[in-house]
Amino acid sequence: MRNNDSTGEFNILPVTTGEGRKALEGMQRGKAAGEDRVTTNLLKDCGEIVRETVPTVYMNCVLMGRVPESWKNANIIVIHKKGDVKYLKNCRPISLLSVLYKLFTKIIANRIKATLEFNQPNHQAGFCTPQKTIFICGNVLTCTKHT
């Protein structure tokens, strides 16, 4: 996203293969697939053709303002925690979502995070990257030494 300062609107930049690659690198192998049966392993191991096609699908989602209905579905499985399996309180549900959807939301989250960090004033460091927080802490220490 890029902010157009004169209008206050945001221009939506195309989703790139680099964004997809970066987001995919942060996803763990071996996790269960969602309803579509696409796994993280499959996306990581597939060829460039698929990795170049996925950003086009994502860009269409951004431009249309919606995602495929199948991405909204989850397979819910019940995991036994402890105690008697007959009692629901001893189990917990896990929602298995589409890996394609999780990857898409990760790309969007990365864009929002980058935009917020870019537009955040330098004197604010809450919920920022560690480097910015360390910089602010260094400034505080410097100020306290001189007082």
mmCIF file with all atom_site columns, C-alpha atoms in Angstrom:
data_model
loop_
_atom_site.group_PDB
_atom_site.id
_atom_site.type_symbol
_atom_site.label_atom_id
_atom_site.label_alt_id
_atom_site.label_comp_id
_atom_site.label_asym_id
_atom_site.label_entity_id
_atom_site.label_seq_id
_atom_site.pdbx_PDB_ins_code
_atom_site.Cartn_x
_atom_site.Cartn_y
_atom_site.Cartn_z
_atom_site.occupancy
_atom_site.B_iso_or_equiv
_atom_site.pdbx_formal_charge
_atom_site.auth_seq_id
_atom_site.auth_comp_id
_atom_site.auth_asym_id
_atom_site.auth_atom_id
_atom_site.pdbx_PDB_model_num
ATOM 1   C CA . MET A 1 1   ? 0.000   0.000   0.000   1.00 0.00 ? 1   MET A CA 1
ATOM 2   C CA . ARG A 1 2   ? 1.149   3.500   -0.620  1.00 0.00 ? 2   ARG A CA 1
ATOM 3   C CA . ASN A 1 3   ? -0.458  6.569   0.929   1.00 0.00 ? 3   ASN A CA 1
ATOM 4   C CA . ASN A 1 4   ? -1.378  9.388   -1.430  1.00 0.00 ? 4   ASN A CA 1
ATOM 5   C CA . ASP A 1 5   ? -0.865  12.336  0.942   1.00 0.00 ? 5   ASP A CA 1
ATOM 6   C CA . SER A 1 6   ? -2.906  14.803  -1.099  1.00 0.00 ? 6   SER A CA 1
ATOM 7   C CA . THR A 1 7   ? -6.103  12.738  -0.963  1.00 0.00 ? 7   THR A CA 1
ATOM 8   C CA . GLY A 1 8   ? -5.515  10.547  2.082   1.00 0.00 ? 8   GLY A CA 1
ATOM 9   C CA . GLU A 1 9   ? -6.254  7.491   -0.064  1.00 0.00 ? 9   GLU A CA 1
ATOM 10  C CA . PHE A 1 10  ? -4.110  4.401   -0.435  1.00 0.00 ? 10  PHE A CA 1
ATOM 11  C CA . ASN A 1 11  ? -2.906  3.001   -3.729  1.00 0.00 ? 11  ASN A CA 1
ATOM 12  C CA . ILE A 1 12  ? -2.929  -0.776  -3.732  1.00 0.00 ? 12  ILE A CA 1
ATOM 13  C CA . LEU A 1 13  ? 0.328   -2.117  -5.094  1.00 0.00 ? 13  LEU A CA 1
ATOM 14  C CA . PRO A 1 14  ? 0.340   -5.509  -6.833  1.00 0.00 ? 14  PRO A CA 1
ATOM 15  C CA . VAL A 1 15  ? 1.037   -8.544  -4.666  1.00 0.00 ? 15  VAL A CA 1
ATOM 16  C CA . THR A 1 16  ? 4.514   -9.697  -5.636  1.00 0.00 ? 16  THR A CA 1
ATOM 17  C CA . THR A 1 17  ? 6.114   -13.130 -5.719  1.00 0.00 ? 17  THR A CA 1
ATOM 18  C CA . GLY A 1 18  ? 8.666   -11.736 -3.250  1.00 0.00 ? 18  GLY A CA 1
ATOM 19  C CA . GLU A 1 19  ? 5.914   -10.941 -0.743  1.00 0.00 ? 19  GLU A CA 1
ATOM 20  C CA . GLY A 1 20  ? 4.522   -14.431 -1.172  1.00 0.00 ? 20  GLY A CA 1
ATOM 21  C CA . ARG A 1 21  ? 7.948   -16.015 -0.798  1.00 0.00 ? 21  ARG A CA 1
ATOM 22  C CA . LYS A 1 22  ? 8.694   -14.008 2.370   1.00 0.00 ? 22  LYS A CA 1
ATOM 23  C CA . ALA A 1 23  ? 5.341   -14.884 3.951   1.00 0.00 ? 23  ALA A CA 1
ATOM 24  C CA . LEU A 1 24  ? 5.697   -18.548 2.971   1.00 0.00 ? 24  LEU A CA 1
ATOM 25  C CA . GLU A 1 25  ? 9.182   -18.753 4.496   1.00 0.00 ? 25  GLU A CA 1
ATOM 26  C CA . GLY A 1 26  ? 7.650   -17.844 7.855   1.00 0.00 ? 26  GLY A CA 1
ATOM 27  C CA . MET A 1 27  ? 5.145   -20.707 7.731   1.00 0.00 ? 27  MET A CA 1
ATOM 28  C CA . GLN A 1 28  ? 6.024   -24.056 9.281   1.00 0.00 ? 28  GLN A CA 1
ATOM 29  C CA . ARG A 1 29  ? 6.164   -27.301 7.348   1.00 0.00 ? 29  ARG A CA 1
ATOM 30  C CA . GLY A 1 30  ? 4.178   -30.313 8.468   1.00 0.00 ? 30  GLY A CA 1
ATOM 31  C CA . LYS A 1 31  ? 1.026   -28.516 9.567   1.00 0.00 ? 31  LYS A CA 1
ATOM 32  C CA . ALA A 1 32  ? -2.385  -29.964 8.764   1.00 0.00 ? 32  ALA A CA 1
ATOM 33  C CA . ALA A 1 33  ? -4.185  -28.791 5.636   1.00 0.00 ? 33  ALA A CA 1
ATOM 34  C CA . GLY A 1 34  ? -7.576  -27.155 5.495   1.00 0.00 ? 34  GLY A CA 1
ATOM 35  C CA . GLU A 1 35  ? -10.593 -28.219 3.489   1.00 0.00 ? 35  GLU A CA 1
ATOM 36  C CA . ASP A 1 36  ? -8.763  -27.669 0.175   1.00 0.00 ? 36  ASP A CA 1
ATOM 37  C CA . ARG A 1 37  ? -5.994  -30.122 1.225   1.00 0.00 ? 37  ARG A CA 1
ATOM 38  C CA . VAL A 1 38  ? -3.255  -27.702 0.161   1.00 0.00 ? 38  VAL A CA 1
ATOM 39  C CA . THR A 1 39  ? -0.368  -27.954 2.616   1.00 0.00 ? 39  THR A CA 1
ATOM 40  C CA . THR A 1 40  ? 2.496   -25.627 3.414   1.00 0.00 ? 40  THR A CA 1
ATOM 41  C CA . ASN A 1 41  ? 4.855   -28.367 2.214   1.00 0.00 ? 41  ASN A CA 1
ATOM 42  C CA . LEU A 1 42  ? 3.104   -28.416 -1.164  1.00 0.00 ? 42  LEU A CA 1
ATOM 43  C CA . LEU A 1 43  ? 3.429   -24.646 -1.614  1.00 0.00 ? 43  LEU A CA 1
ATOM 44  C CA . LYS A 1 44  ? 7.060   -24.650 -0.510  1.00 0.00 ? 44  LYS A CA 1
ATOM 45  C CA . ASP A 1 45  ? 7.966   -27.570 -2.773  1.00 0.00 ? 45  ASP A CA 1
ATOM 46  C CA . CYS A 1 46  ? 5.971   -26.615 -5.870  1.00 0.00 ? 46  CYS A CA 1
ATOM 47  C CA . GLY A 1 47  ? 7.520   -24.956 -8.875  1.00 0.00 ? 47  GLY A CA 1
ATOM 48  C CA . GLU A 1 48  ? 7.765   -21.313 -9.824  1.00 0.00 ? 48  GLU A CA 1
ATOM 49  C CA . ILE A 1 49  ? 4.637   -21.525 -11.990 1.00 0.00 ? 49  ILE A CA 1
ATOM 50  C CA . VAL A 1 50  ? 2.445   -22.029 -8.933  1.00 0.00 ? 50  VAL A CA 1
ATOM 51  C CA . ARG A 1 51  ? 4.372   -19.491 -6.845  1.00 0.00 ? 51  ARG A CA 1
ATOM 52  C CA . GLU A 1 52  ? 3.931   -16.925 -9.629  1.00 0.00 ? 52  GLU A CA 1
ATOM 53  C CA . THR A 1 53  ? 0.210   -17.711 -10.039 1.00 0.00 ? 53  THR A CA 1
ATOM 54  C CA . VAL A 1 54  ? -0.737  -17.380 -6.368  1.00 0.00 ? 54  VAL A CA 1
ATOM 55  C CA . PRO A 1 55  ? 0.043   -13.615 -6.157  1.00 0.00 ? 55  PRO A CA 1
ATOM 56  C CA . THR A 1 56  ? -2.280  -13.037 -9.135  1.00 0.00 ? 56  THR A CA 1
ATOM 57  C CA . VAL A 1 57  ? -5.092  -14.797 -7.277  1.00 0.00 ? 57  VAL A CA 1
ATOM 58  C CA . TYR A 1 58  ? -4.319  -12.735 -4.171  1.00 0.00 ? 58  TYR A CA 1
ATOM 59  C CA . MET A 1 59  ? -4.298  -9.484  -6.135  1.00 0.00 ? 59  MET A CA 1
ATOM 60  C CA . ASN A 1 60  ? -7.720  -10.336 -7.548  1.00 0.00 ? 60  ASN A CA 1
ATOM 61  C CA . CYS A 1 61  ? -8.952  -10.881 -3.978  1.00 0.00 ? 61  CYS A CA 1
ATOM 62  C CA . VAL A 1 62  ? -7.617  -7.463  -2.943  1.00 0.00 ? 62  VAL A CA 1
ATOM 63  C CA . LEU A 1 63  ? -9.136  -5.692  -5.943  1.00 0.00 ? 63  LEU A CA 1
ATOM 64  C CA . MET A 1 64  ? -12.528 -7.402  -5.571  1.00 0.00 ? 64  MET A CA 1
ATOM 65  C CA . GLY A 1 65  ? -12.536 -6.997  -1.799  1.00 0.00 ? 65  GLY A CA 1
ATOM 66  C CA . ARG A 1 66  ? -13.397 -10.629 -1.127  1.00 0.00 ? 66  ARG A CA 1
ATOM 67  C CA . VAL A 1 67  ? -11.897 -14.078 -0.902  1.00 0.00 ? 67  VAL A CA 1
ATOM 68  C CA . PRO A 1 68  ? -13.172 -17.401 -2.248  1.00 0.00 ? 68  PRO A CA 1
ATOM 69  C CA . GLU A 1 69  ? -15.956 -18.900 -0.135  1.00 0.00 ? 69  GLU A CA 1
ATOM 70  C CA . SER A 1 70  ? -13.932 -22.084 0.365   1.00 0.00 ? 70  SER A CA 1
ATOM 71  C CA . TRP A 1 71  ? -11.296 -20.073 2.254   1.00 0.00 ? 71  TRP A CA 1
ATOM 72  C CA . LYS A 1 72  ? -13.923 -19.217 4.862   1.00 0.00 ? 72  LYS A CA 1
ATOM 73  C CA . ASN A 1 73  ? -14.566 -22.876 5.696   1.00 0.00 ? 73  ASN A CA 1
ATOM 74  C CA . ALA A 1 74  ? -12.686 -24.733 8.405   1.00 0.00 ? 74  ALA A CA 1
ATOM 75  C CA . ASN A 1 75  ? -12.344 -28.379 9.270   1.00 0.00 ? 75  ASN A CA 1
ATOM 76  C CA . ILE A 1 76  ? -12.788 -28.581 13.025  1.00 0.00 ? 76  ILE A CA 1
ATOM 77  C CA . ILE A 1 77  ? -11.123 -31.445 14.808  1.00 0.00 ? 77  ILE A CA 1
ATOM 78  C CA . VAL A 1 78  ? -11.249 -32.201 18.516  1.00 0.00 ? 78  VAL A CA 1
ATOM 79  C CA . ILE A 1 79  ? -8.000  -32.836 20.381  1.00 0.00 ? 79  ILE A CA 1
ATOM 80  C CA . HIS A 1 80  ? -8.066  -34.696 23.697  1.00 0.00 ? 80  HIS A CA 1
ATOM 81  C CA . LYS A 1 81  ? -6.241  -32.699 26.405  1.00 0.00 ? 81  LYS A CA 1
ATOM 82  C CA . LYS A 1 82  ? -6.393  -34.862 29.536  1.00 0.00 ? 82  LYS A CA 1
ATOM 83  C CA . GLY A 1 83  ? -8.781  -36.852 31.662  1.00 0.00 ? 83  GLY A CA 1
ATOM 84  C CA . ASP A 1 84  ? -11.781 -38.834 30.509  1.00 0.00 ? 84  ASP A CA 1
ATOM 85  C CA . VAL A 1 85  ? -12.313 -38.461 26.757  1.00 0.00 ? 85  VAL A CA 1
ATOM 86  C CA . LYS A 1 86  ? -16.099 -38.715 27.283  1.00 0.00 ? 86  LYS A CA 1
ATOM 87  C CA . TYR A 1 87  ? -16.219 -35.189 28.704  1.00 0.00 ? 87  TYR A CA 1
ATOM 88  C CA . LEU A 1 88  ? -16.062 -32.255 26.327  1.00 0.00 ? 88  LEU A CA 1
ATOM 89  C CA . LYS A 1 89  ? -14.218 -30.146 28.916  1.00 0.00 ? 89  LYS A CA 1
ATOM 90  C CA . ASN A 1 90  ? -11.243 -32.481 28.446  1.00 0.00 ? 90  ASN A CA 1
ATOM 91  C CA . CYS A 1 91  ? -11.009 -31.704 24.739  1.00 0.00 ? 91  CYS A CA 1
ATOM 92  C CA . ARG A 1 92  ? -10.293 -28.642 22.666  1.00 0.00 ? 92  ARG A CA 1
ATOM 93  C CA . PRO A 1 93  ? -11.344 -27.822 19.126  1.00 0.00 ? 93  PRO A CA 1
ATOM 94  C CA . ILE A 1 94  ? -8.842  -26.828 16.456  1.00 0.00 ? 94  ILE A CA 1
ATOM 95  C CA . SER A 1 95  ? -9.888  -25.133 13.225  1.00 0.00 ? 95  SER A CA 1
ATOM 96  C CA . LEU A 1 96  ? -7.912  -26.232 10.183  1.00 0.00 ? 96  LEU A CA 1
ATOM 97  C CA . LEU A 1 97  ? -7.997  -23.330 7.744   1.00 0.00 ? 97  LEU A CA 1
ATOM 98  C CA . SER A 1 98  ? -6.867  -23.129 4.137   1.00 0.00 ? 98  SER A CA 1
ATOM 99  C CA . VAL A 1 99  ? -3.104  -22.599 3.888   1.00 0.00 ? 99  VAL A CA 1
ATOM 100 C CA . LEU A 1 100 ? -3.731  -20.354 0.868   1.00 0.00 ? 100 LEU A CA 1
ATOM 101 C CA . TYR A 1 101 ? -5.978  -18.183 3.054   1.00 0.00 ? 101 TYR A CA 1
ATOM 102 C CA . LYS A 1 102 ? -3.441  -18.091 5.897   1.00 0.00 ? 102 LYS A CA 1
ATOM 103 C CA . LEU A 1 103 ? -0.715  -17.092 3.440   1.00 0.00 ? 103 LEU A CA 1
ATOM 104 C CA . PHE A 1 104 ? -2.946  -14.367 1.981   1.00 0.00 ? 104 PHE A CA 1
ATOM 105 C CA . THR A 1 105 ? -3.766  -12.919 5.406   1.00 0.00 ? 105 THR A CA 1
ATOM 106 C CA . LYS A 1 106 ? -0.082  -13.010 6.330   1.00 0.00 ? 106 LYS A CA 1
ATOM 107 C CA . ILE A 1 107 ? 0.776   -10.936 3.241   1.00 0.00 ? 107 ILE A CA 1
ATOM 108 C CA . ILE A 1 108 ? -1.961  -8.417  4.095   1.00 0.00 ? 108 ILE A CA 1
ATOM 109 C CA . ALA A 1 109 ? -0.809  -8.288  7.740   1.00 0.00 ? 109 ALA A CA 1
ATOM 110 C CA . ASN A 1 110 ? 2.797   -7.658  6.612   1.00 0.00 ? 110 ASN A CA 1
ATOM 111 C CA . ARG A 1 111 ? 1.610   -4.779  4.420   1.00 0.00 ? 111 ARG A CA 1
ATOM 112 C CA . ILE A 1 112 ? -0.429  -3.230  7.217   1.00 0.00 ? 112 ILE A CA 1
ATOM 113 C CA . LYS A 1 113 ? 2.469   -3.595  9.656   1.00 0.00 ? 113 LYS A CA 1
ATOM 114 C CA . ALA A 1 114 ? 4.918   -1.946  7.245   1.00 0.00 ? 114 ALA A CA 1
ATOM 115 C CA . THR A 1 115 ? 2.490   0.913   6.576   1.00 0.00 ? 115 THR A CA 1
ATOM 116 C CA . LEU A 1 116 ? 1.887   1.493   10.288  1.00 0.00 ? 116 LEU A CA 1
ATOM 117 C CA . GLU A 1 117 ? 5.594   1.429   11.123  1.00 0.00 ? 117 GLU A CA 1
ATOM 118 C CA . PHE A 1 118 ? 6.367   3.853   8.306   1.00 0.00 ? 118 PHE A CA 1
ATOM 119 C CA . ASN A 1 119 ? 3.677   6.301   9.436   1.00 0.00 ? 119 ASN A CA 1
ATOM 120 C CA . GLN A 1 120 ? 4.261   6.006   13.186  1.00 0.00 ? 120 GLN A CA 1
ATOM 121 C CA . PRO A 1 121 ? 6.040   8.983   14.783  1.00 0.00 ? 121 PRO A CA 1
ATOM 122 C CA . ASN A 1 122 ? 9.646   8.331   15.818  1.00 0.00 ? 122 ASN A CA 1
ATOM 123 C CA . HIS A 1 123 ? 8.932   9.028   19.494  1.00 0.00 ? 123 HIS A CA 1
ATOM 124 C CA . GLN A 1 124 ? 6.424   6.165   19.700  1.00 0.00 ? 124 GLN A CA 1
ATOM 125 C CA . ALA A 1 125 ? 7.794   2.652   19.968  1.00 0.00 ? 125 ALA A CA 1
ATOM 126 C CA . GLY A 1 126 ? 4.959   0.550   21.347  1.00 0.00 ? 126 GLY A CA 1
ATOM 127 C CA . PHE A 1 127 ? 4.395   -2.662  19.381  1.00 0.00 ? 127 PHE A CA 1
ATOM 128 C CA . CYS A 1 128 ? 7.250   -1.786  16.996  1.00 0.00 ? 128 CYS A CA 1
ATOM 129 C CA . THR A 1 129 ? 10.198  -3.726  15.699  1.00 0.00 ? 129 THR A CA 1
ATOM 130 C CA . PRO A 1 130 ? 12.818  -4.423  18.378  1.00 0.00 ? 130 PRO A CA 1
ATOM 131 C CA . GLN A 1 131 ? 15.321  -2.095  16.669  1.00 0.00 ? 131 GLN A CA 1
ATOM 132 C CA . LYS A 1 132 ? 13.021  0.907   17.113  1.00 0.00 ? 132 LYS A CA 1
ATOM 133 C CA . THR A 1 133 ? 12.306  -0.025  20.728  1.00 0.00 ? 133 THR A CA 1
ATOM 134 C CA . ILE A 1 134 ? 16.041  -0.383  21.450  1.00 0.00 ? 134 ILE A CA 1
ATOM 135 C CA . PHE A 1 135 ? 16.649  3.019   19.817  1.00 0.00 ? 135 PHE A CA 1
ATOM 136 C CA . ILE A 1 136 ? 14.002  4.653   22.047  1.00 0.00 ? 136 ILE A CA 1
ATOM 137 C CA . CYS A 1 137 ? 15.430  2.924   25.151  1.00 0.00 ? 137 CYS A CA 1
ATOM 138 C CA . GLY A 1 138 ? 18.869  4.248   24.228  1.00 0.00 ? 138 GLY A CA 1
ATOM 139 C CA . ASN A 1 139 ? 17.448  7.766   23.956  1.00 0.00 ? 139 ASN A CA 1
ATOM 140 C CA . VAL A 1 140 ? 15.815  7.443   27.383  1.00 0.00 ? 140 VAL A CA 1
ATOM 141 C CA . LEU A 1 141 ? 19.102  6.274   28.924  1.00 0.00 ? 141 LEU A CA 1
ATOM 142 C CA . THR A 1 142 ? 20.978  9.155   27.292  1.00 0.00 ? 142 THR A CA 1
ATOM 143 C CA . CYS A 1 143 ? 18.429  11.658  28.586  1.00 0.00 ? 143 CYS A CA 1
ATOM 144 C CA . THR A 1 144 ? 18.576  10.278  32.135  1.00 0.00 ? 144 THR A CA 1
ATOM 145 C CA . LYS A 1 145 ? 22.387  10.448  32.162  1.00 0.00 ? 145 LYS A CA 1
ATOM 146 C CA . HIS A 1 146 ? 22.283  14.147  31.269  1.00 0.00 ? 146 HIS A CA 1
ATOM 147 C CA . THR A 1 147 ? 19.735  15.085  33.940  1.00 0.00 ? 147 THR A CA 1
#
